[in-house]
PDB file of C-alpha atoms and ligand atoms in Angstrom:
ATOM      1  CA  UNK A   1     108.255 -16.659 -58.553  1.00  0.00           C
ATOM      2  CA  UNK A   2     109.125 -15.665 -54.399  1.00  0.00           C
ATOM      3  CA  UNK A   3     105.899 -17.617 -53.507  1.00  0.00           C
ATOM      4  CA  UNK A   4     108.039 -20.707 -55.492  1.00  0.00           C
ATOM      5  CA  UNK A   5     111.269 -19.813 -53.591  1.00  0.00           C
ATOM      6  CA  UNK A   6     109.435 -19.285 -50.470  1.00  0.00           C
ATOM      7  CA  UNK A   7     107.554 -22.839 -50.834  1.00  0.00           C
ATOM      8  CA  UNK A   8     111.454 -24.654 -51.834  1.00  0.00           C
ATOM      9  CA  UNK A   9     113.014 -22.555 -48.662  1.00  0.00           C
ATOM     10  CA  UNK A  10     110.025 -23.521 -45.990  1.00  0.00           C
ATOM     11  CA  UNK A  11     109.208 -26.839 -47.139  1.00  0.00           C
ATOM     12  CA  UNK A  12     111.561 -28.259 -49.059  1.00  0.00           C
ATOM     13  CA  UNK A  13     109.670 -29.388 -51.793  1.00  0.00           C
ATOM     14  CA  UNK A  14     110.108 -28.696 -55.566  1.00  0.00           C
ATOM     15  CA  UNK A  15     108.208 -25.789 -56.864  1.00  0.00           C
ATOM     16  CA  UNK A  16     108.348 -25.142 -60.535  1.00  0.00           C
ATOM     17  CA  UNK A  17     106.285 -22.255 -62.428  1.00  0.00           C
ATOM     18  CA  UNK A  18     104.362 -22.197 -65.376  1.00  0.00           C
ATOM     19  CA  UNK A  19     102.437 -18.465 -66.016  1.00  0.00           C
ATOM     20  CA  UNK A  20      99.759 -18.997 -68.187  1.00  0.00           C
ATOM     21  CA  UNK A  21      96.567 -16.949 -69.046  1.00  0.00           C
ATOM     22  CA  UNK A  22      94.123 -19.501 -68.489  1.00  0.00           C
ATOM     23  CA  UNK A  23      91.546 -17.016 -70.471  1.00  0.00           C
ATOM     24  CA  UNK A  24      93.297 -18.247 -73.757  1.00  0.00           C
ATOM     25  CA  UNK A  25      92.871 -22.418 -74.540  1.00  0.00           C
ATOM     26  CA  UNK A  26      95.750 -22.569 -76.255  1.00  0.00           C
ATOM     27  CA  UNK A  27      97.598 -21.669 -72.449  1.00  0.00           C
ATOM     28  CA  UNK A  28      95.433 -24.032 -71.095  1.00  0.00           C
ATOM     29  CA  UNK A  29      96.493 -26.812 -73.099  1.00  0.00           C
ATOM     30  CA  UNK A  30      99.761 -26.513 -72.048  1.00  0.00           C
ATOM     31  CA  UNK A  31      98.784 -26.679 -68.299  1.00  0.00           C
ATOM     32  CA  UNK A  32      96.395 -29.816 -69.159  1.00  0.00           C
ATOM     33  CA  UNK A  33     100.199 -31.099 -70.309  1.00  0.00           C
ATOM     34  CA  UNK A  34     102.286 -30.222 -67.593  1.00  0.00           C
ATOM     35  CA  UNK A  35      99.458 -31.710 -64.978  1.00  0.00           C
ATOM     36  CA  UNK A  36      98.836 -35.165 -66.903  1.00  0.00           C
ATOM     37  CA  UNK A  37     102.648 -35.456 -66.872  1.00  0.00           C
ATOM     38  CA  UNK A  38     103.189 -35.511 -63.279  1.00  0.00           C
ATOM     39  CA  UNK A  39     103.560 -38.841 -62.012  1.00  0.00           C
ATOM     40  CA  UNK A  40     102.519 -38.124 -58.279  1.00  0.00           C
ATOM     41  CA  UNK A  41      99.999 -35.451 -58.368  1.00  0.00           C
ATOM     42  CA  UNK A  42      98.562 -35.296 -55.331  1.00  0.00           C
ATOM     43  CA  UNK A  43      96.016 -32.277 -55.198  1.00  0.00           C
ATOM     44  CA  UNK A  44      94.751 -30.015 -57.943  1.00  0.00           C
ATOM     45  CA  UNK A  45      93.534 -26.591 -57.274  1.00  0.00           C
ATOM     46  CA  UNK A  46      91.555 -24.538 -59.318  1.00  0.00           C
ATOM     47  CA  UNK A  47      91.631 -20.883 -57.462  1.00  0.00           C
ATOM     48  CA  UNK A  48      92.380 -18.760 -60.656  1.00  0.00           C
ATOM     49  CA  UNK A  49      89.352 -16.075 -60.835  1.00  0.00           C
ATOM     50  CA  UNK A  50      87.974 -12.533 -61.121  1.00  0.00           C
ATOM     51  CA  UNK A  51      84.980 -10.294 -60.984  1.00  0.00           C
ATOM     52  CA  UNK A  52      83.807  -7.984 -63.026  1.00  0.00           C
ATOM     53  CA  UNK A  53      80.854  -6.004 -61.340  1.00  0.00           C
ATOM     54  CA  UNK A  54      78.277  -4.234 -63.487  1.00  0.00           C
ATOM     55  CA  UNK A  55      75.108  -4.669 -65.453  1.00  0.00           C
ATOM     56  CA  UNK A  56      75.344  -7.829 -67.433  1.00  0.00           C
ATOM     57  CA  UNK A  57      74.107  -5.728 -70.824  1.00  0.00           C
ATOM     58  CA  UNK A  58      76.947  -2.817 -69.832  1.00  0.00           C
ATOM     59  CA  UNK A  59      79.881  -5.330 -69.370  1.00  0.00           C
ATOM     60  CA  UNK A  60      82.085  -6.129 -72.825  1.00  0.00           C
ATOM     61  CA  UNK A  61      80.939  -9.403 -73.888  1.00  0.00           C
ATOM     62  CA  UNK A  62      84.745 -11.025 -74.120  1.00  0.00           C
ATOM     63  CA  UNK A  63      85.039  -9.851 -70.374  1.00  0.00           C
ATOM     64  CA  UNK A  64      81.901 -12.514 -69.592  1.00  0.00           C
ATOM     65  CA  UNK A  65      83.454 -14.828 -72.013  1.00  0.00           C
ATOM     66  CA  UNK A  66      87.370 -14.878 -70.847  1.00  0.00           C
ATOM     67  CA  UNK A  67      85.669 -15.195 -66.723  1.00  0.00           C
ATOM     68  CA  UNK A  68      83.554 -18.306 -68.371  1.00  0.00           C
ATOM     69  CA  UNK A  69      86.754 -19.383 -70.314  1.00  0.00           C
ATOM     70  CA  UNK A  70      88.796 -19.204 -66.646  1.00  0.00           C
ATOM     71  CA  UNK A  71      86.588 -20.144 -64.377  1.00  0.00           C
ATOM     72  CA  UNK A  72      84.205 -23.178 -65.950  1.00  0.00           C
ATOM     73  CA  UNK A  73      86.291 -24.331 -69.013  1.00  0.00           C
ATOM     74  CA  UNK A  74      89.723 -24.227 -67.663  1.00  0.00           C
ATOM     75  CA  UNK A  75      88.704 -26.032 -64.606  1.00  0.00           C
ATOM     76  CA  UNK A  76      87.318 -29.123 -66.395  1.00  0.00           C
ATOM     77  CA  UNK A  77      90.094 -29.341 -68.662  1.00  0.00           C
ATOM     78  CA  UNK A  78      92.672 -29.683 -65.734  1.00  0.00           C
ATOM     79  CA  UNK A  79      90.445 -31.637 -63.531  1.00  0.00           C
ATOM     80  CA  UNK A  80      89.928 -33.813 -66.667  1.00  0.00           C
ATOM     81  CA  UNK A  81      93.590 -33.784 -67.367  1.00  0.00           C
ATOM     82  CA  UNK A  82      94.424 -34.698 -63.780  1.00  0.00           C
ATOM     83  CA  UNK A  83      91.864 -37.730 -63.187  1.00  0.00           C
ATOM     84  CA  UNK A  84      93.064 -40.439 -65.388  1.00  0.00           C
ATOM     85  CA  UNK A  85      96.810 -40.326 -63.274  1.00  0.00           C
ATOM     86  CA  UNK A  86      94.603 -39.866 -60.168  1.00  0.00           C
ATOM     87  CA  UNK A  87      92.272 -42.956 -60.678  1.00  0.00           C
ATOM     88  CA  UNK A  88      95.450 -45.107 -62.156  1.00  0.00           C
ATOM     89  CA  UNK A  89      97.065 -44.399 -58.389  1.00  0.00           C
ATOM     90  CA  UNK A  90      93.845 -44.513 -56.676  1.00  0.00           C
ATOM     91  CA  UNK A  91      94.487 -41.294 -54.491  1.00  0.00           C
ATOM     92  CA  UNK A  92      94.227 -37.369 -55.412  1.00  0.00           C
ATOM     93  CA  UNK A  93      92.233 -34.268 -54.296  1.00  0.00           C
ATOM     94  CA  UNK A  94      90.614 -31.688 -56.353  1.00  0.00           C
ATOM     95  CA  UNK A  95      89.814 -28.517 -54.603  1.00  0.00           C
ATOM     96  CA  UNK A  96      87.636 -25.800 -57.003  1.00  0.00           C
ATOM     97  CA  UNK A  97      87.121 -22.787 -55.604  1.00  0.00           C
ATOM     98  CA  UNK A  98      83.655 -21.247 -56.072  1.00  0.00           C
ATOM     99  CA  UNK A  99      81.988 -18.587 -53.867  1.00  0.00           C
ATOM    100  CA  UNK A 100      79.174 -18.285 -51.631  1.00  0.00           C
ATOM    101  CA  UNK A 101      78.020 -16.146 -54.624  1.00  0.00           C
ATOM    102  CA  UNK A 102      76.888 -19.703 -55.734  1.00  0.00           C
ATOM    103  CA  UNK A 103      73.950 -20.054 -54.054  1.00  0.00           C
ATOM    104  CA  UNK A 104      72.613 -16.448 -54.822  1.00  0.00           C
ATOM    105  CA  UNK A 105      71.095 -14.512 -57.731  1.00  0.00           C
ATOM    106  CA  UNK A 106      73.831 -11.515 -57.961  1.00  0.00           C
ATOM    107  CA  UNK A 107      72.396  -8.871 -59.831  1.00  0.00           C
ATOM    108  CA  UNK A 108      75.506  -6.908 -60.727  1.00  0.00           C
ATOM    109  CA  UNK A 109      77.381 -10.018 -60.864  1.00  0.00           C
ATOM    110  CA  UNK A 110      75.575 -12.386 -63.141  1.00  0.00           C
ATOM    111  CA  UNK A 111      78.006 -14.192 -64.862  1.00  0.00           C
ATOM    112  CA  UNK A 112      80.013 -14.479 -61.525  1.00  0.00           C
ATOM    113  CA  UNK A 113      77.497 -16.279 -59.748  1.00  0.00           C
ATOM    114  CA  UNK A 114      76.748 -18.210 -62.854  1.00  0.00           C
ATOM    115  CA  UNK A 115      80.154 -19.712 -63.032  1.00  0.00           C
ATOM    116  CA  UNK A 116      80.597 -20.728 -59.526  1.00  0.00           C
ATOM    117  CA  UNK A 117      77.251 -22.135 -59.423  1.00  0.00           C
ATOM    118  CA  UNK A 118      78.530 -24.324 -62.024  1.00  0.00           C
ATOM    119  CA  UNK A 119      81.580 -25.215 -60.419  1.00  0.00           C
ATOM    120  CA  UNK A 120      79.679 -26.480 -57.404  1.00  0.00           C
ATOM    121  CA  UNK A 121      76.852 -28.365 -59.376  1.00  0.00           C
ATOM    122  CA  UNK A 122      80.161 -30.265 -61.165  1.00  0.00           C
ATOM    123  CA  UNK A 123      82.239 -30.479 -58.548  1.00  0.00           C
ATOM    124  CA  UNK A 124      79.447 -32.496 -56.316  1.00  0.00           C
ATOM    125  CA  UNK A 125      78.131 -34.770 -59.411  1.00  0.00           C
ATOM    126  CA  UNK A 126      82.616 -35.579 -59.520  1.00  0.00           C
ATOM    127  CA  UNK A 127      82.439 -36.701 -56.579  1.00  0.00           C
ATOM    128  CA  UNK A 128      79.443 -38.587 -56.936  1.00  0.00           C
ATOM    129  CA  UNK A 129      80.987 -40.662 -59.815  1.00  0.00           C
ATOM    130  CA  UNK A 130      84.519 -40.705 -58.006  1.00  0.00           C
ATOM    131  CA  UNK A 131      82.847 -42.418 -54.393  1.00  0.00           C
ATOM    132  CA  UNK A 132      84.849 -45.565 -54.723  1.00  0.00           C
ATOM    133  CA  UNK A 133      87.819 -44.310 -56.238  1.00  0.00           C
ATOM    134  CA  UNK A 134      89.870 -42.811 -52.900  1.00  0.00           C
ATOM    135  CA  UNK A 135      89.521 -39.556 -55.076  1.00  0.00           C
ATOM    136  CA  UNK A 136      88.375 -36.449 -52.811  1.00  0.00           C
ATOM    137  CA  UNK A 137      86.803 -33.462 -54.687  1.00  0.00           C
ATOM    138  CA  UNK A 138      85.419 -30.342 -53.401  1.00  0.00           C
ATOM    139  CA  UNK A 139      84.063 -26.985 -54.492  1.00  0.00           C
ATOM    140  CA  UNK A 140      85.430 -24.034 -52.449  1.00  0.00           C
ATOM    141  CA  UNK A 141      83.081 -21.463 -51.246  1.00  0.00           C
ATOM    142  CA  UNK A 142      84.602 -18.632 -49.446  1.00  0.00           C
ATOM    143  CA  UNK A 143      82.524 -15.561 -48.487  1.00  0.00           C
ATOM    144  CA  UNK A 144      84.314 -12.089 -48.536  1.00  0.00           C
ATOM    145  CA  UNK A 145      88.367 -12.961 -48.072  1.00  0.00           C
ATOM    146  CA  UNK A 146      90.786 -10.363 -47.350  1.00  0.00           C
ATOM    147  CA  UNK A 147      93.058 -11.063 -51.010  1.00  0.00           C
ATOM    148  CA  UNK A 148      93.612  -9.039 -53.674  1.00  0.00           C
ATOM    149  CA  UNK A 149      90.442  -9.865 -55.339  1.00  0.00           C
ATOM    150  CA  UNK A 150      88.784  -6.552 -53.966  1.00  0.00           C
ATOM    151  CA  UNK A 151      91.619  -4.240 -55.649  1.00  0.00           C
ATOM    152  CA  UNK A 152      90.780  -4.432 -59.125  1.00  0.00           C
ATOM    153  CA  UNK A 153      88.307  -2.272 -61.146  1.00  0.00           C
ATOM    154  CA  UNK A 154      84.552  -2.004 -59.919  1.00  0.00           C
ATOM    155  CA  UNK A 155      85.298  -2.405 -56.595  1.00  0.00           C
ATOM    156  CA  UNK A 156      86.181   0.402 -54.729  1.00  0.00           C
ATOM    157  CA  UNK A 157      84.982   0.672 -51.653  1.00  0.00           C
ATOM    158  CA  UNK A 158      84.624  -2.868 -50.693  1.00  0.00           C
ATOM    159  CA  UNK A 159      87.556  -3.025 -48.737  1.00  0.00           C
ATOM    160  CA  UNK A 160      87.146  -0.119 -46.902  1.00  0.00           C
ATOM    161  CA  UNK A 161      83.409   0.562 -46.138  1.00  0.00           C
ATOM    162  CA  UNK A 162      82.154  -3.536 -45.574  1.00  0.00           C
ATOM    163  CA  UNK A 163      82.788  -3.960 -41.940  1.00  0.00           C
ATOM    164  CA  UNK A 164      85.422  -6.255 -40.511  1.00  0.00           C
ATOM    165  CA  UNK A 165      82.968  -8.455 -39.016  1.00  0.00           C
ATOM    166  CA  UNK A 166      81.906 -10.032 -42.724  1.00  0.00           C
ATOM    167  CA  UNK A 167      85.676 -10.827 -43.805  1.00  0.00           C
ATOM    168  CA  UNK A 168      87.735 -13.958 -43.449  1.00  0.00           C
ATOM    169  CA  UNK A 169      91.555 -14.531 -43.725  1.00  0.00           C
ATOM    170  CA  UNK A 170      92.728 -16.687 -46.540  1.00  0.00           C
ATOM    171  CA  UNK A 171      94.607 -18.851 -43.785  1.00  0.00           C
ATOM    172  CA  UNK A 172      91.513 -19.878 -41.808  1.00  0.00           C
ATOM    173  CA  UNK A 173      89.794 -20.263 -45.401  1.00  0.00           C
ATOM    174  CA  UNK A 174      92.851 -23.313 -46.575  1.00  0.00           C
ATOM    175  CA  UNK A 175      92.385 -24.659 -43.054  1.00  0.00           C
ATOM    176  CA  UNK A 176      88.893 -24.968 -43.088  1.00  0.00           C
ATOM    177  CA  UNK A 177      89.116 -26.322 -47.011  1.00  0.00           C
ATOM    178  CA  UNK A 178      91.514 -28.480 -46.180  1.00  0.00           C
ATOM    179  CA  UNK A 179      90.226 -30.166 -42.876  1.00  0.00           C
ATOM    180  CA  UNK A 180      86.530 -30.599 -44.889  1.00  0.00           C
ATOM    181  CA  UNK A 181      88.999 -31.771 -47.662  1.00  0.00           C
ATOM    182  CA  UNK A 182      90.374 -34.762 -45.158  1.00  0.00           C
ATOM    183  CA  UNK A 183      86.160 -35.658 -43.551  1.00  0.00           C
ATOM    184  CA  UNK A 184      84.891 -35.283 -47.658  1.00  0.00           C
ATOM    185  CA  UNK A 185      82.992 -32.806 -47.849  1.00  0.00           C
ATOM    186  CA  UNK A 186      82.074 -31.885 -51.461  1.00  0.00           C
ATOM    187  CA  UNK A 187      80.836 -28.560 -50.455  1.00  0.00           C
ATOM    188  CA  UNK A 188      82.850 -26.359 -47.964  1.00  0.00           C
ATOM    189  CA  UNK A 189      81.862 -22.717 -46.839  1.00  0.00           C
ATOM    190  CA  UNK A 190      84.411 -21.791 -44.399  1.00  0.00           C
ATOM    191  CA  UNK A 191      83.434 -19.527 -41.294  1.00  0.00           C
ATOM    192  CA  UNK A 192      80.055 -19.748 -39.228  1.00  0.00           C
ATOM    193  CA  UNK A 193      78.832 -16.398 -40.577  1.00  0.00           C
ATOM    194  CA  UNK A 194      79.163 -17.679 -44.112  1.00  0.00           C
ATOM    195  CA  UNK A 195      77.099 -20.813 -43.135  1.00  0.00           C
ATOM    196  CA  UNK A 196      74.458 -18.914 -41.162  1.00  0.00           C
ATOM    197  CA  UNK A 197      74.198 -16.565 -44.951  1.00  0.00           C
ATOM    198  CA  UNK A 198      73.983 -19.465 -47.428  1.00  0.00           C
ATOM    199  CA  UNK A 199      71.330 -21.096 -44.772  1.00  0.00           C
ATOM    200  CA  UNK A 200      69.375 -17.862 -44.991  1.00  0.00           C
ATOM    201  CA  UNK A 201      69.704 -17.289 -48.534  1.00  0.00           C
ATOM    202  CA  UNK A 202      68.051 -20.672 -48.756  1.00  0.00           C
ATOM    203  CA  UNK A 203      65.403 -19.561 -47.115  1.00  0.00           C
ATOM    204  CA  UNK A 204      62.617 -17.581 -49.653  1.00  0.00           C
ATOM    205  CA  UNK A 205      61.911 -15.011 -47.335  1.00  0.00           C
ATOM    206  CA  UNK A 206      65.922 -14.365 -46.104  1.00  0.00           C
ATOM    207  CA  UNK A 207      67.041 -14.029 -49.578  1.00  0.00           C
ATOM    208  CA  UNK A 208      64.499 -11.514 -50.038  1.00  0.00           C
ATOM    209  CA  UNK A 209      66.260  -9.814 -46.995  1.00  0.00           C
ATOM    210  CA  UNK A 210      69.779 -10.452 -47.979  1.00  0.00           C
ATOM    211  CA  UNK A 211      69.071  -8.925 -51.661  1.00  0.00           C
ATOM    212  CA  UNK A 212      67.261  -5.688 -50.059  1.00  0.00           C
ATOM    213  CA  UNK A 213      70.161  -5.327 -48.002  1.00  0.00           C
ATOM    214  CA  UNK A 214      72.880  -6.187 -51.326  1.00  0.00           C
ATOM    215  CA  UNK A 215      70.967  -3.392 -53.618  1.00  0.00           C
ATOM    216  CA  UNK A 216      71.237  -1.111 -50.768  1.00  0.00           C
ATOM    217  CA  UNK A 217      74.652  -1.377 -49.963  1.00  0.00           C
ATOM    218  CA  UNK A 218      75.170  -1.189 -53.969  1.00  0.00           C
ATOM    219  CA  UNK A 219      73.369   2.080 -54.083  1.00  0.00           C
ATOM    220  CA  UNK A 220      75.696   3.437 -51.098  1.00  0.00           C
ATOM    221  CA  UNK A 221      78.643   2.280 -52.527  1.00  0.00           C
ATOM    222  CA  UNK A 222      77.233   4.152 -55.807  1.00  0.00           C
ATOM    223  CA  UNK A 223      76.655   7.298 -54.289  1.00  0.00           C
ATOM    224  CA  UNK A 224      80.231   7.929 -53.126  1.00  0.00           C
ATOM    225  CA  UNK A 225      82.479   6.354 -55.428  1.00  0.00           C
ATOM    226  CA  UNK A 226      82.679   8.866 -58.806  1.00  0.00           C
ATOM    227  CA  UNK A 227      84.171   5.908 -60.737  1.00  0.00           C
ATOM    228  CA  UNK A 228      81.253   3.423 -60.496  1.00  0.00           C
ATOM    229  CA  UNK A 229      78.976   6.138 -61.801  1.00  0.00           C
TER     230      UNK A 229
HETATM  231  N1  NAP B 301      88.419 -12.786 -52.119  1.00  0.00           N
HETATM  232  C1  NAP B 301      87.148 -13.061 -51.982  1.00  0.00           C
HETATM  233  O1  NAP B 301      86.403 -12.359 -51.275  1.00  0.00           O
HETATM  234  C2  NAP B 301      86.572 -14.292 -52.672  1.00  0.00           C
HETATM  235  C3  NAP B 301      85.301 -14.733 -52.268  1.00  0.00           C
HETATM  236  C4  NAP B 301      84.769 -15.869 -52.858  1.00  0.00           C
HETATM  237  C5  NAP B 301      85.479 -16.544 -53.822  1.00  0.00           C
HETATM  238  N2  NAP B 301      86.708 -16.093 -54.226  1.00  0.00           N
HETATM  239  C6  NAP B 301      87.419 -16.850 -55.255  1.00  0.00           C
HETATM  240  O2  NAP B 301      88.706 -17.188 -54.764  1.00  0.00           O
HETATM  241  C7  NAP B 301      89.579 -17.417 -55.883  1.00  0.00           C
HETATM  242  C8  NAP B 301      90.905 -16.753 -55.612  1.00  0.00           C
HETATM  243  O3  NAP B 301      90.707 -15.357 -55.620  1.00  0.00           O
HETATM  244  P1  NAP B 301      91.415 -14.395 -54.548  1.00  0.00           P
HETATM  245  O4  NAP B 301      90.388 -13.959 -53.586  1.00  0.00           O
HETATM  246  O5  NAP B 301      92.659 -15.015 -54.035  1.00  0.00           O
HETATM  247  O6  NAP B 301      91.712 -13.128 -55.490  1.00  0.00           O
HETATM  248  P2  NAP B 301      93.117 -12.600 -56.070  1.00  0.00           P
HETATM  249  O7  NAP B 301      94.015 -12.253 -54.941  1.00  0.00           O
HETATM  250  O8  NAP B 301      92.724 -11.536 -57.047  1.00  0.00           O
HETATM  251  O9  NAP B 301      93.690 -13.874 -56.819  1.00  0.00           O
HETATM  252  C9  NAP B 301      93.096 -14.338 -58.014  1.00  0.00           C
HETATM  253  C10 NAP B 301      94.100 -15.216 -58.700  1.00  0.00           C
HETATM  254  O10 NAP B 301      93.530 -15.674 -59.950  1.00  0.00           O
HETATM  255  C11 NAP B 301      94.494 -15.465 -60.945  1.00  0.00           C
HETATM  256  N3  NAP B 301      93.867 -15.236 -62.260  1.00  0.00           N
HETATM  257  C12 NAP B 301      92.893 -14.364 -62.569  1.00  0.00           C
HETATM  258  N4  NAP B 301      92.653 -14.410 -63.900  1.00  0.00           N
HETATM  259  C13 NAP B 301      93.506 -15.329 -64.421  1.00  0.00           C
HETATM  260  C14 NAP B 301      93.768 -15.822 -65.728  1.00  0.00           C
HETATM  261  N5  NAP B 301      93.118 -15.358 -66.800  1.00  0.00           N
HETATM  262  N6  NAP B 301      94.744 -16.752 -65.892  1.00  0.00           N
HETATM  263  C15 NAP B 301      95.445 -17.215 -64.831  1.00  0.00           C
HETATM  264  N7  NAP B 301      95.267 -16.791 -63.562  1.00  0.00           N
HETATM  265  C16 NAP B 301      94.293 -15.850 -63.372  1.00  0.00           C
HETATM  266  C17 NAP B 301      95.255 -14.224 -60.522  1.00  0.00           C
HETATM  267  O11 NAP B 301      96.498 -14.165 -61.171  1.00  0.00           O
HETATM  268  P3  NAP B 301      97.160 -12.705 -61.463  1.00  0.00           P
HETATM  269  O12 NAP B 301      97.376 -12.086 -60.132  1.00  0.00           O
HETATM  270  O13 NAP B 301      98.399 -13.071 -62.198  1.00  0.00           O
HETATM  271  O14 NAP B 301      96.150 -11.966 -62.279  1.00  0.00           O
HETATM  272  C18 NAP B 301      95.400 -14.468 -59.025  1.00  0.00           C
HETATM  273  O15 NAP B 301      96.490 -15.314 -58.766  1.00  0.00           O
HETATM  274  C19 NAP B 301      88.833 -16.910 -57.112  1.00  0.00           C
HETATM  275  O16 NAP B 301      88.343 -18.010 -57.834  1.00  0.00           O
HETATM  276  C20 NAP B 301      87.685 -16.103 -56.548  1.00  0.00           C
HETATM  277  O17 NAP B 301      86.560 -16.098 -57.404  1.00  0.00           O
HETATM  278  C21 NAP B 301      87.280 -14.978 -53.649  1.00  0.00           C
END
């Protein structure tokens, strides 16, 4: 509710709320109303997400359903509930954030990279279909971002023991999205070093590298946190 005040304070805009769990459809639907109902929408964002790190076979199986539920389903509902106004006006943007974990096998994070390897595949093919329209859409995919996406369960130690050098700002990640956003780029991985990893991940004999390096990290992180044992 601040970030609302804060937005109506700095920019004068309107800023209503509506919470919703978007890991429950029936919450959704009411979003999908709300969005269809706006008669100026001009951008869409789809940034809801979470992580839950562990062995695919280990982790509950609502906890993989509710992060496909968020994640893929909710985001085509509202991007389907959002087009129709948006092609009508002939103007809109769709941002969708993914991950870099996209374009990687995560082993510890299966249904993760799953998801947002869906979101890009969809979010590209959108665009595709939407060339003529004056309709921008774009699949977000930040590397590690200082948020509080690191705090919850399963990830202790991320914060503190992954070196500086690796992270991004959320700022420089919106200006990055948002100036790819304006040249239409259906893909955007913000920072250099974030490039230079998806480039090598392409690459069969870097992502051999990168996972070596991921498992050991995994294993350190392992060793000296008692609550991933
Ligand atoms: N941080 C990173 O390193 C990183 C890297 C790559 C991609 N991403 C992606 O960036 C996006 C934003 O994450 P973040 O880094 O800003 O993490 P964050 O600080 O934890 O924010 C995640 C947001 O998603 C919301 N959310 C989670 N589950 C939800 C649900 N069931 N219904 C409605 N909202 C829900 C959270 O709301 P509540 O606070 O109310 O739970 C929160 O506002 C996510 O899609 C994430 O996968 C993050």
């Amino acid at each position: 509710m601040s970030l609302a005040d804060e937005a109506r304070r700095n920019f004068h805009v309107t800023a209503r709320v509506l919470p919703a769990d978007l890991s429950d459809p029936t919450q959704v639907n009411r979003v999908e109303r709300l969005i269809a109902e706006i008669a100026d929408l001009e951008i869409l964002i789809n940034n809801a997400g979470f992580g839950v790190p562990g062995k695919f076979a280990e982790i509950p199986a609502e906890r993989n359903a509710e992060m496909i539920q968020v994640h893929i389903l909710a985001t085509v509902r509202l991007c389907r509930a959002a087009l129709p106004g948006m092609i009508a006006r002939g103007r809109g943007s769709i941002i969708n954030v993914s991950s870099i974990a996209a374009f990687m096998t995560s082993p510890g994070n299966t249904t993760y990279s799953a998801t947002k390897a869906y979101l890009n595949v969809f979010s590209e093919s959108l665009q595709d279909e939407l060339k003529d329209t004056g309709i921008r859409v774009q699949a977000l995919c930040p590397g590690l971002t200082r948020t509080e996406f690191h705090d919850r369960p399963g990830y202790e130690g991320y914060k503190t023991k992954i070196p500086e050098f690796f992270w991004m700002r959320a700022e420089d990640v919106v200006t990055e999205s948002l100036d790819a956003l304006k040249k239409g780029s259906a893909i955007c991985i913000p920072g250099f070093r974030n490039r230079l990893l998806v480039a090598v991940i392409r690459n069969r004999v870097g992502a051999r590298l990168i996972k070596a390096l991921a498992a050991r990290f995994g294993q350190r992180l392992e060793a000296s946190s008692p609550t991933r044992r």
